[in-house]
Short mmCIF file of C-alpha atoms in Angstrom, two decimals:
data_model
loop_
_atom_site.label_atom_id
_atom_site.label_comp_id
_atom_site.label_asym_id
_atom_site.label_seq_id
_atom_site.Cartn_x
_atom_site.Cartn_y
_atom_site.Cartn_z
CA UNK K 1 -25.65 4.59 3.32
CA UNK K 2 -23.57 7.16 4.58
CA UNK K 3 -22.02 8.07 1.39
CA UNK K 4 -25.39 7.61 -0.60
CA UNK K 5 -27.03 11.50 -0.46
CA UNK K 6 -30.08 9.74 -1.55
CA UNK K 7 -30.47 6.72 0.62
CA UNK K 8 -29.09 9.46 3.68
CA UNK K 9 -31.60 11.68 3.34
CA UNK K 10 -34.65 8.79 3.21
CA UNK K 11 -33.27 7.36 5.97
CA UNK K 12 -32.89 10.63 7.58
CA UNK K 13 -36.44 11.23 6.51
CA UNK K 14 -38.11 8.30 7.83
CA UNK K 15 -36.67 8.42 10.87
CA UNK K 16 -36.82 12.12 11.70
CA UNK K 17 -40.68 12.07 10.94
CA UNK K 18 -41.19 8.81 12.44
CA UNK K 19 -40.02 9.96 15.58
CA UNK K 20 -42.37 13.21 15.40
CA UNK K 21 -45.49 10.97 14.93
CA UNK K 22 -44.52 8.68 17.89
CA UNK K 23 -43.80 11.84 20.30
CA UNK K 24 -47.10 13.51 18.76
CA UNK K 25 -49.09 10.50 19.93
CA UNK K 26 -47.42 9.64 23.44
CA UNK K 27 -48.23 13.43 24.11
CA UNK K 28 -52.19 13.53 22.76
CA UNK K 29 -52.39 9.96 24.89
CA UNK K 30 -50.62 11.53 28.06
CA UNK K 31 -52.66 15.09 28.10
CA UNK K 32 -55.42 14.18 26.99
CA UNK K 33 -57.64 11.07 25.72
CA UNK K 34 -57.93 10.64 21.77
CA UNK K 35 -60.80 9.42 19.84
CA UNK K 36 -61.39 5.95 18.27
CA UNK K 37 -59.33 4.90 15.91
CA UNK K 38 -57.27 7.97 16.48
CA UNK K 39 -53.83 5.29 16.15
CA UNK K 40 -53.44 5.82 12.18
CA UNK K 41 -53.88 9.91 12.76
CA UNK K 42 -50.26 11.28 13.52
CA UNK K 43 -48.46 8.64 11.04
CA UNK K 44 -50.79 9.97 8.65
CA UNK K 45 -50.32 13.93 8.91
CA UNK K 46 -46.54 12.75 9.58
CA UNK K 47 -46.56 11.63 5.90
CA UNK K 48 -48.47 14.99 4.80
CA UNK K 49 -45.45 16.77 6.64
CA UNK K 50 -42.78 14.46 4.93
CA UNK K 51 -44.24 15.10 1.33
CA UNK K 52 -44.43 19.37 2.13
CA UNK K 53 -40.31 19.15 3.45
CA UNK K 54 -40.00 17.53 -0.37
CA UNK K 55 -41.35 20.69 -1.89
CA UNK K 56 -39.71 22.67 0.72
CA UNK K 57 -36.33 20.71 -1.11
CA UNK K 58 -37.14 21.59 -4.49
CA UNK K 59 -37.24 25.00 -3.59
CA UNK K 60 -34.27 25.08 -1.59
CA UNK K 61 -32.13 22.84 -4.46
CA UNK K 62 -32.80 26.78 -6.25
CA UNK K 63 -31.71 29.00 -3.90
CA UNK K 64 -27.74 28.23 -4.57
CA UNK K 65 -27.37 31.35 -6.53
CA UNK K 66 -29.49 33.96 -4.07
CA UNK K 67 -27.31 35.95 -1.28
CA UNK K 68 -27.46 35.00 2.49
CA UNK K 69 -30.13 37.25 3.56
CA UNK K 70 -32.33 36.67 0.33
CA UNK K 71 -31.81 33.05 1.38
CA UNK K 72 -32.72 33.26 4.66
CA UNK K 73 -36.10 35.20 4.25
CA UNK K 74 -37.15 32.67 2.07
CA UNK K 75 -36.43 29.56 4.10
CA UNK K 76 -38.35 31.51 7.14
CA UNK K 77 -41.08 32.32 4.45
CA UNK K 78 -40.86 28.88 2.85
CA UNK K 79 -41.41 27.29 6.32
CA UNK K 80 -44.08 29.18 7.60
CA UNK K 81 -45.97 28.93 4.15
CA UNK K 82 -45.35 24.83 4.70
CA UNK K 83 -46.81 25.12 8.49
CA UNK K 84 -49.72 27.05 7.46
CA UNK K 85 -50.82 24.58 4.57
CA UNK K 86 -49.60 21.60 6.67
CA UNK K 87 -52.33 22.96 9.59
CA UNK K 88 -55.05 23.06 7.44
CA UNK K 89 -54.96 19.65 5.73
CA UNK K 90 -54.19 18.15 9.40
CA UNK K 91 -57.79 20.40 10.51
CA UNK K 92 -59.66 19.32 7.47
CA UNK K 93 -58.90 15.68 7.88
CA UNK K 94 -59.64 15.97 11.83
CA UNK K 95 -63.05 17.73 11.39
CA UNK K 96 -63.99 15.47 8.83
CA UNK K 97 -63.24 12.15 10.15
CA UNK K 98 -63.64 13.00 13.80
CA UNK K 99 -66.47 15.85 13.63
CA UNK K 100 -67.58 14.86 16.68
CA UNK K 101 -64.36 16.40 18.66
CA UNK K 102 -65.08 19.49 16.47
CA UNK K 103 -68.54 19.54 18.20
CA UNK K 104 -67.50 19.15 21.67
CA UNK K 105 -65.48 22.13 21.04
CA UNK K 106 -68.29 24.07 19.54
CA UNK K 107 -66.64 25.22 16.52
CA UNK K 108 -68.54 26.03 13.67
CA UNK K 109 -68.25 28.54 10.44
CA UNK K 110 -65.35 30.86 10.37
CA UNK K 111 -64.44 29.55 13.84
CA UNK K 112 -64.36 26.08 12.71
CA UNK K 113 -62.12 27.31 9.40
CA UNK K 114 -59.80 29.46 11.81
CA UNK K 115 -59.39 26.28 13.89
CA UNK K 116 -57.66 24.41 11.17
CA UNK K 117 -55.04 26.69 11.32
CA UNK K 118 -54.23 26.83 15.09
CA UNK K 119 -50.93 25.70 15.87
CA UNK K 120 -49.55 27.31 12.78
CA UNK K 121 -46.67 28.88 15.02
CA UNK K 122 -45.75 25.38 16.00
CA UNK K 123 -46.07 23.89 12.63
CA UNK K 124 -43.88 26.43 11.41
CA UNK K 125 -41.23 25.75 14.11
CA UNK K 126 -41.48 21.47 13.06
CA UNK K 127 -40.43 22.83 9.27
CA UNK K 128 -38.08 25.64 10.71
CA UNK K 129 -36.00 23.10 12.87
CA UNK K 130 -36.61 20.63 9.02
CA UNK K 131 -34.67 23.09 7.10
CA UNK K 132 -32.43 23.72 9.46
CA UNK K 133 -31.35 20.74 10.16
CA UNK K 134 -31.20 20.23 6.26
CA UNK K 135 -29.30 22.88 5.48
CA UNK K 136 -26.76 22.24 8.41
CA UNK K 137 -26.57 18.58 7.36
CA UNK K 138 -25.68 19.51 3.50
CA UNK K 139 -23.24 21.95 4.20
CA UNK K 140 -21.48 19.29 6.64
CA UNK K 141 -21.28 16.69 4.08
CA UNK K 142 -20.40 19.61 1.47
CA UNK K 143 -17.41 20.23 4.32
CA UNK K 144 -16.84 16.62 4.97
CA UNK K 145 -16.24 16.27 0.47
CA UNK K 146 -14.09 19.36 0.25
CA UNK K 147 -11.96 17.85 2.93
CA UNK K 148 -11.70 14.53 1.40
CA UNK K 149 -10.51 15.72 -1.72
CA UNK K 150 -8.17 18.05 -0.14
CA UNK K 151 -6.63 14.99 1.81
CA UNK K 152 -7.27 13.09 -1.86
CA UNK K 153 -5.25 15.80 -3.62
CA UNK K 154 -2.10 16.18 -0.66
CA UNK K 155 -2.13 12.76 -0.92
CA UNK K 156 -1.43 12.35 -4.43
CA UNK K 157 0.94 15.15 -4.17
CA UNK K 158 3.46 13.37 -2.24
CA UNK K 159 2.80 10.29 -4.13
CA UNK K 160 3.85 12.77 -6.92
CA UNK K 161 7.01 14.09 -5.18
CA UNK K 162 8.29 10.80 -3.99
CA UNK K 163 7.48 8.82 -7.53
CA UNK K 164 9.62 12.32 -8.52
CA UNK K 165 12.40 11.78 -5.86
CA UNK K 166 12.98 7.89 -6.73
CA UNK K 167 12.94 8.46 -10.22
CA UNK K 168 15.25 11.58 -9.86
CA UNK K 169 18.41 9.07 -9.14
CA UNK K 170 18.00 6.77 -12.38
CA UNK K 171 19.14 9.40 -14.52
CA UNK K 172 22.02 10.46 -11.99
CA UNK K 173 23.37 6.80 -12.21
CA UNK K 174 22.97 6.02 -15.27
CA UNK K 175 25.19 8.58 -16.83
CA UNK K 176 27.58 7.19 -14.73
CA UNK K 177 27.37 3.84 -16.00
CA UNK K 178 26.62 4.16 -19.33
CA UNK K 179 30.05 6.42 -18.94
CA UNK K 180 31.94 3.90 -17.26
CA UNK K 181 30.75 1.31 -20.17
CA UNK K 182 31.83 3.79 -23.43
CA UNK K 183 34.68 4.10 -21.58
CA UNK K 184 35.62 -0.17 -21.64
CA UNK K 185 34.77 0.02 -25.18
CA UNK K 186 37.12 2.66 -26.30
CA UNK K 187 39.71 0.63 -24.16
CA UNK K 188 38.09 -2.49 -26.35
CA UNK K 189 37.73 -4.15 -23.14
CA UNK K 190 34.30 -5.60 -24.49
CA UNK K 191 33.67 -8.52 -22.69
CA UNK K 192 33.66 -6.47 -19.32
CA UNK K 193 31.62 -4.15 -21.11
CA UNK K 194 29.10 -6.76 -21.84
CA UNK K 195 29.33 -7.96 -18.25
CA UNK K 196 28.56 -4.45 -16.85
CA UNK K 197 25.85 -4.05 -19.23
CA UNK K 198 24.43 -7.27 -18.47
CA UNK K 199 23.91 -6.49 -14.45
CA UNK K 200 23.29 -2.72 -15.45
CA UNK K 201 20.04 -4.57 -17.11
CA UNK K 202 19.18 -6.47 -14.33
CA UNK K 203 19.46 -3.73 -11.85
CA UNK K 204 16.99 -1.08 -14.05
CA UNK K 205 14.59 -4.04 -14.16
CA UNK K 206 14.61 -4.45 -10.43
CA UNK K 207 14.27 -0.41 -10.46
CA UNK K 208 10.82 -0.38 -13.13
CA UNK K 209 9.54 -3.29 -11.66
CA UNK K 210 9.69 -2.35 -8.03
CA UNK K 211 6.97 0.17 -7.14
CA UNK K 212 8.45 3.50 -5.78
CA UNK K 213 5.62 4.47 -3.43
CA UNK K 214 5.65 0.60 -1.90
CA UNK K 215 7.61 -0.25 1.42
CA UNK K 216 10.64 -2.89 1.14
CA UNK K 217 12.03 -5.13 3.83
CA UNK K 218 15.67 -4.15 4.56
CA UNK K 219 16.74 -7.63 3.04
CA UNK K 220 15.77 -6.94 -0.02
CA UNK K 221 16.93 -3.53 0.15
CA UNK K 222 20.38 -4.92 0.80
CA UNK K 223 19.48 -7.55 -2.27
CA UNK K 224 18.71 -4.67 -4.84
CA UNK K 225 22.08 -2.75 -3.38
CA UNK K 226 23.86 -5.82 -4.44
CA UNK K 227 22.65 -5.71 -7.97
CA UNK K 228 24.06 -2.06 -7.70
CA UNK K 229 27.23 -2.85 -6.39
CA UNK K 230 27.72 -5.44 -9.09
CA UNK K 231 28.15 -2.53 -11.78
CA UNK K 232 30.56 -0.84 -9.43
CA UNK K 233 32.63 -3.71 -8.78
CA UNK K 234 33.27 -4.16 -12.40
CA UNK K 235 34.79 -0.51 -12.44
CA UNK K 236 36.65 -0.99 -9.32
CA UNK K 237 37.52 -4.56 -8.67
CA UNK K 238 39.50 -4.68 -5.94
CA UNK K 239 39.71 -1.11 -5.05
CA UNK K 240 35.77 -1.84 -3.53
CA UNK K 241 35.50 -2.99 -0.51
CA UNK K 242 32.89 -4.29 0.84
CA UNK K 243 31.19 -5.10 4.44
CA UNK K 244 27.27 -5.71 5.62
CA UNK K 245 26.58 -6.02 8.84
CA UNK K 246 22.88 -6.50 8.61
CA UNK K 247 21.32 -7.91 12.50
CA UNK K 248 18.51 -10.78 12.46
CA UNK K 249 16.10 -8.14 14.18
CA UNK K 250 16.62 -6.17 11.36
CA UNK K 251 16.43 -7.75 8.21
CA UNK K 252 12.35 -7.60 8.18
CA UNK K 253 12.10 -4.23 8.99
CA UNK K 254 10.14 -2.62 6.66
CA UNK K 255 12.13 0.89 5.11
CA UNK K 256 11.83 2.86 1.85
CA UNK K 257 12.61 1.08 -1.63
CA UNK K 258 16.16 1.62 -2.79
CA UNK K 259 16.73 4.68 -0.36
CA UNK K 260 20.27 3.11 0.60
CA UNK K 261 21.49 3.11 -3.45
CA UNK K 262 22.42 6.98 -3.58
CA UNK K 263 23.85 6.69 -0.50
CA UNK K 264 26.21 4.84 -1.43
CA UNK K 265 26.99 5.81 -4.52
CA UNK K 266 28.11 9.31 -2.36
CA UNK K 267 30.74 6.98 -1.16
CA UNK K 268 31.97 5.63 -3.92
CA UNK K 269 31.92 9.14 -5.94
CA UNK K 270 33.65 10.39 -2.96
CA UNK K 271 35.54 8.04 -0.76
CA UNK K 272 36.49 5.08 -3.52
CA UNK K 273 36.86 6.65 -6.76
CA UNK K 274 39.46 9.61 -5.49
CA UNK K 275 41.71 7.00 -3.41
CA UNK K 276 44.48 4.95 -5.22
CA UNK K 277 44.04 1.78 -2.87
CA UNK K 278 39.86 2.42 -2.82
CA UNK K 279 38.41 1.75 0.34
CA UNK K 280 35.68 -0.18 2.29
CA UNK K 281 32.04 0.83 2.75
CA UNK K 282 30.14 -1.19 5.48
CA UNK K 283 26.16 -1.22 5.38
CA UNK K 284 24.51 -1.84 9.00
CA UNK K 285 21.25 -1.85 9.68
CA UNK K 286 19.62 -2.63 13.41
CA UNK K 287 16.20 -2.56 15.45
CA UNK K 288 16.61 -0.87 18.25
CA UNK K 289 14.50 -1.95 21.65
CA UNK K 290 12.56 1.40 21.18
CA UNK K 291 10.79 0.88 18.02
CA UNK K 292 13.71 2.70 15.75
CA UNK K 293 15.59 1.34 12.71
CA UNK K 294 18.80 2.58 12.52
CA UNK K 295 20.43 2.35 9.26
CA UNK K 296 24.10 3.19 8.57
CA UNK K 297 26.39 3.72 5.73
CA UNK K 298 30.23 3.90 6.74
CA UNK K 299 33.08 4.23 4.45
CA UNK K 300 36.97 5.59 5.20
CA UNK K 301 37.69 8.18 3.09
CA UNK K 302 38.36 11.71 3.07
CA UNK K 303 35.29 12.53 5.15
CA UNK K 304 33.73 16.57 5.35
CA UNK K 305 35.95 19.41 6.46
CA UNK K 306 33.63 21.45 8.42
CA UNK K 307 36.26 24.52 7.55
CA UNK K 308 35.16 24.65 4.16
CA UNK K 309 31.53 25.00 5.04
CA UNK K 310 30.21 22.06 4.04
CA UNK K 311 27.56 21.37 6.52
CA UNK K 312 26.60 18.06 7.76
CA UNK K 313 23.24 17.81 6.20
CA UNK K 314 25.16 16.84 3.17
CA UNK K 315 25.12 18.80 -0.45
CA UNK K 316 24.84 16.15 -2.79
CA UNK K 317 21.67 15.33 -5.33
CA UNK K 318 22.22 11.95 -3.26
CA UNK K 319 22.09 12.66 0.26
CA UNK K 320 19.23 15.86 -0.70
CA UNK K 321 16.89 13.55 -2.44
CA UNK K 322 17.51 10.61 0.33
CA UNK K 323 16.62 13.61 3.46
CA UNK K 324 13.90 15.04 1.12
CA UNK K 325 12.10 11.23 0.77
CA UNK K 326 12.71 10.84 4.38
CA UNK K 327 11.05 13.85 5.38
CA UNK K 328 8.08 13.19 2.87
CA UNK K 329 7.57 9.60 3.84
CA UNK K 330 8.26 10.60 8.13
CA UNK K 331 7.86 13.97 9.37
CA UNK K 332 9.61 14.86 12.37
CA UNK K 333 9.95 10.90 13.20
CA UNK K 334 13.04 10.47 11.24
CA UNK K 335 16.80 11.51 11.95
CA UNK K 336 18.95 12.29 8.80
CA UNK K 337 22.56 12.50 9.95
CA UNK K 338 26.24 12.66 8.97
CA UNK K 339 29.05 12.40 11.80
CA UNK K 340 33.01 11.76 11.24
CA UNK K 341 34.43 8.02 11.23
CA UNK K 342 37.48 7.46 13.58
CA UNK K 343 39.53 7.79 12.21
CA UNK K 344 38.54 9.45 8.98
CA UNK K 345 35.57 8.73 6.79
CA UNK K 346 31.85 9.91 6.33
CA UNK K 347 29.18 8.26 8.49
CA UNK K 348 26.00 8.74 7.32
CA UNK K 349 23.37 7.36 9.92
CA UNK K 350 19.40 7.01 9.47
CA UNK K 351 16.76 6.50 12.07
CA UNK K 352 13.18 6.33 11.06
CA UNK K 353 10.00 4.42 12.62
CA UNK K 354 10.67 0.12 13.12
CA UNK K 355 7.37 -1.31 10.72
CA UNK K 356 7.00 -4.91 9.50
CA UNK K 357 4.40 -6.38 7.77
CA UNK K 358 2.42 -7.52 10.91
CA UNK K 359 2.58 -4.08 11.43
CA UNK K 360 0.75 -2.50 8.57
CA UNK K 361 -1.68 -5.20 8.47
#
């Protein structure tokens, strides 16, 4: 009902007007004592007032275009006109069907015509507070709909940016994969070729299929960083090391779909590919007893020399877009964090809110 205007405002109607006739009668029967048959009376001229508020509508559904004092002269004019003609059915209807309380009061010819309009000043005040309340109702709703589609249109906004974020890194990787795969075939090394292309297949279908916006459980995060880490370990074989370290407590923890993935590819770009031997990378993820997931990503290389003024937010398109999604999806309740490994390496460490699916539902 409440987001029906129409079936609002009947209700509203009803009741409003309903409640008039019933304090209308408890005060005629408590000051004073009414005629026979006076019980049908107030729901009656409660009706006549109900059907004069629906004209009063129609004229103010036409005032959108006038100015604010325009507008307000003619909802004082509009209401008083209302009262008046709403006192002088309610006195017709009274002297006719109970003349003999017109007698009693001695009222006859132009006193008996001026009587039908006394009480005009409170009749106007019962349509004054009517429009009022109308108006001040509309523009509420009218407030309440412009706010809705503001939180409508911010919301769809950061769907926008973090659909934009996710898919942001499938161009960044596959350039270099489809690079590391021309470069087996020009070595005619086809069959590993065919191999990398094979798991690069399975990996992009995991990527369209998955939905960017939806919420993952860090097993199958690690899962869909294993289809990833397939395609590397065909270009490094043994040079890639690597090490999970993934707790119980942790591995239904709900996080962000494939936000581990640029990560460490960082690693690899950084720490793997520019060292003859390679090197390890080791993935840990834990709840902690405070409601925080903590997510790591470890490896020994070369690390960041503070000298050169890189600064430990990180530089990459990797490490930007993973802080950007973070701060989209979080606010201030996530930590985005890079740190030295003893005894040399990157550490890249991630703390956001501990969800699971009992908690959402």
């Amino acid at each position: 009902m409440l987001k029906d205007k129409r079936h609002l405002f009947w209700a509203l109607q009803f009741a409003g007007w309903s409640a008039w006739a019933m304090s209308f009668y408890l005060g005629v029967i408590m000051w004073a004592s009414p005629p026979d048959n006076y019980t049908w009376y107030p729901p009656f001229i409660a009706t006549i007032g109900m059907l004069l508020t629906l004209a009063l509508r129609m004229l103010y559904r036409h005032m959108c275009d006038m100015s604010l004092p325009r507008r307000i002269a003619a909802i004082v004019a509009g209401s008083y006109a209302a009262g008046l003609v709403w006192m002088s059915i309610r006195g017709t209807v009274f002297s006719t069907v109970f003349p003999d309380e017109v007698r009693d009061k001695g009222a006859e010819g132009v006193s008996m015509l001026l009587s039908h309009f006394e009480g005009a000043i409170s009749a106007f005040w019962v349509m004054f507070v009517w429009s009022t309340l109308y108006f001040g109702i509309k523009n509420y709703m009218l407030v309440q709909e412009e706010k809705q589609r503001s939180l409508a249109a911010l919301s769809m906004a950061h769907e926008a940016q973090l659909k934009m974020l996710r898919y942001q890194l499938n161009p960044h990787f596959l350039f270099n994969t489809l690079n590391a795969i021309s470069t087996l075939i020009l070595d005619k090394d086809n069959q590993l070729a065919n191999v990398m292309v094979t798991r690069l297949s399975r990996f992009l279908r995991y990527t369209l299929d998955n939905d960017p916006m939806a919420k993952v459980s860090v097993a199958e995060e690690v899962e869909a960083l294993r289809l990833y880490l397939d395609i590397e370990k065909v270009r490094f074989d043994d040079r890639l090391k690597l090490n999970f370290e993934i707790d119980d407590t942790a591995r239904d923890a709900l996080m962000p779909s494939l936000l581990l993935q640029p990560l460490v590819e960082n690693s690899i770009k950084y720490a793997i590919a520019k060292a003859i031997n390679g090197g390890t990378i080791t993935i840990r993820a834990c709840a902690r007893k405070d409601g925080v997931l903590c997510l790591n990503v470890i490896d020994d290389g070369p690390g960041i020399d503070l000298n050169l003024g890189l600064s430990r937010k990180g530089g990459s398109v990797g490490l930007a877009n993973c802080r950007d999604r973070l701060q989209v999806l979080y606010g201030d309740k996530q930590t985005f964090e890079l740190s030295d490994t003893d005894p040399h390496g990157l550490t890249i460490t991630i703390c956001i809110p501990l969800e699971t699916d009992s908690n959402l539902s």
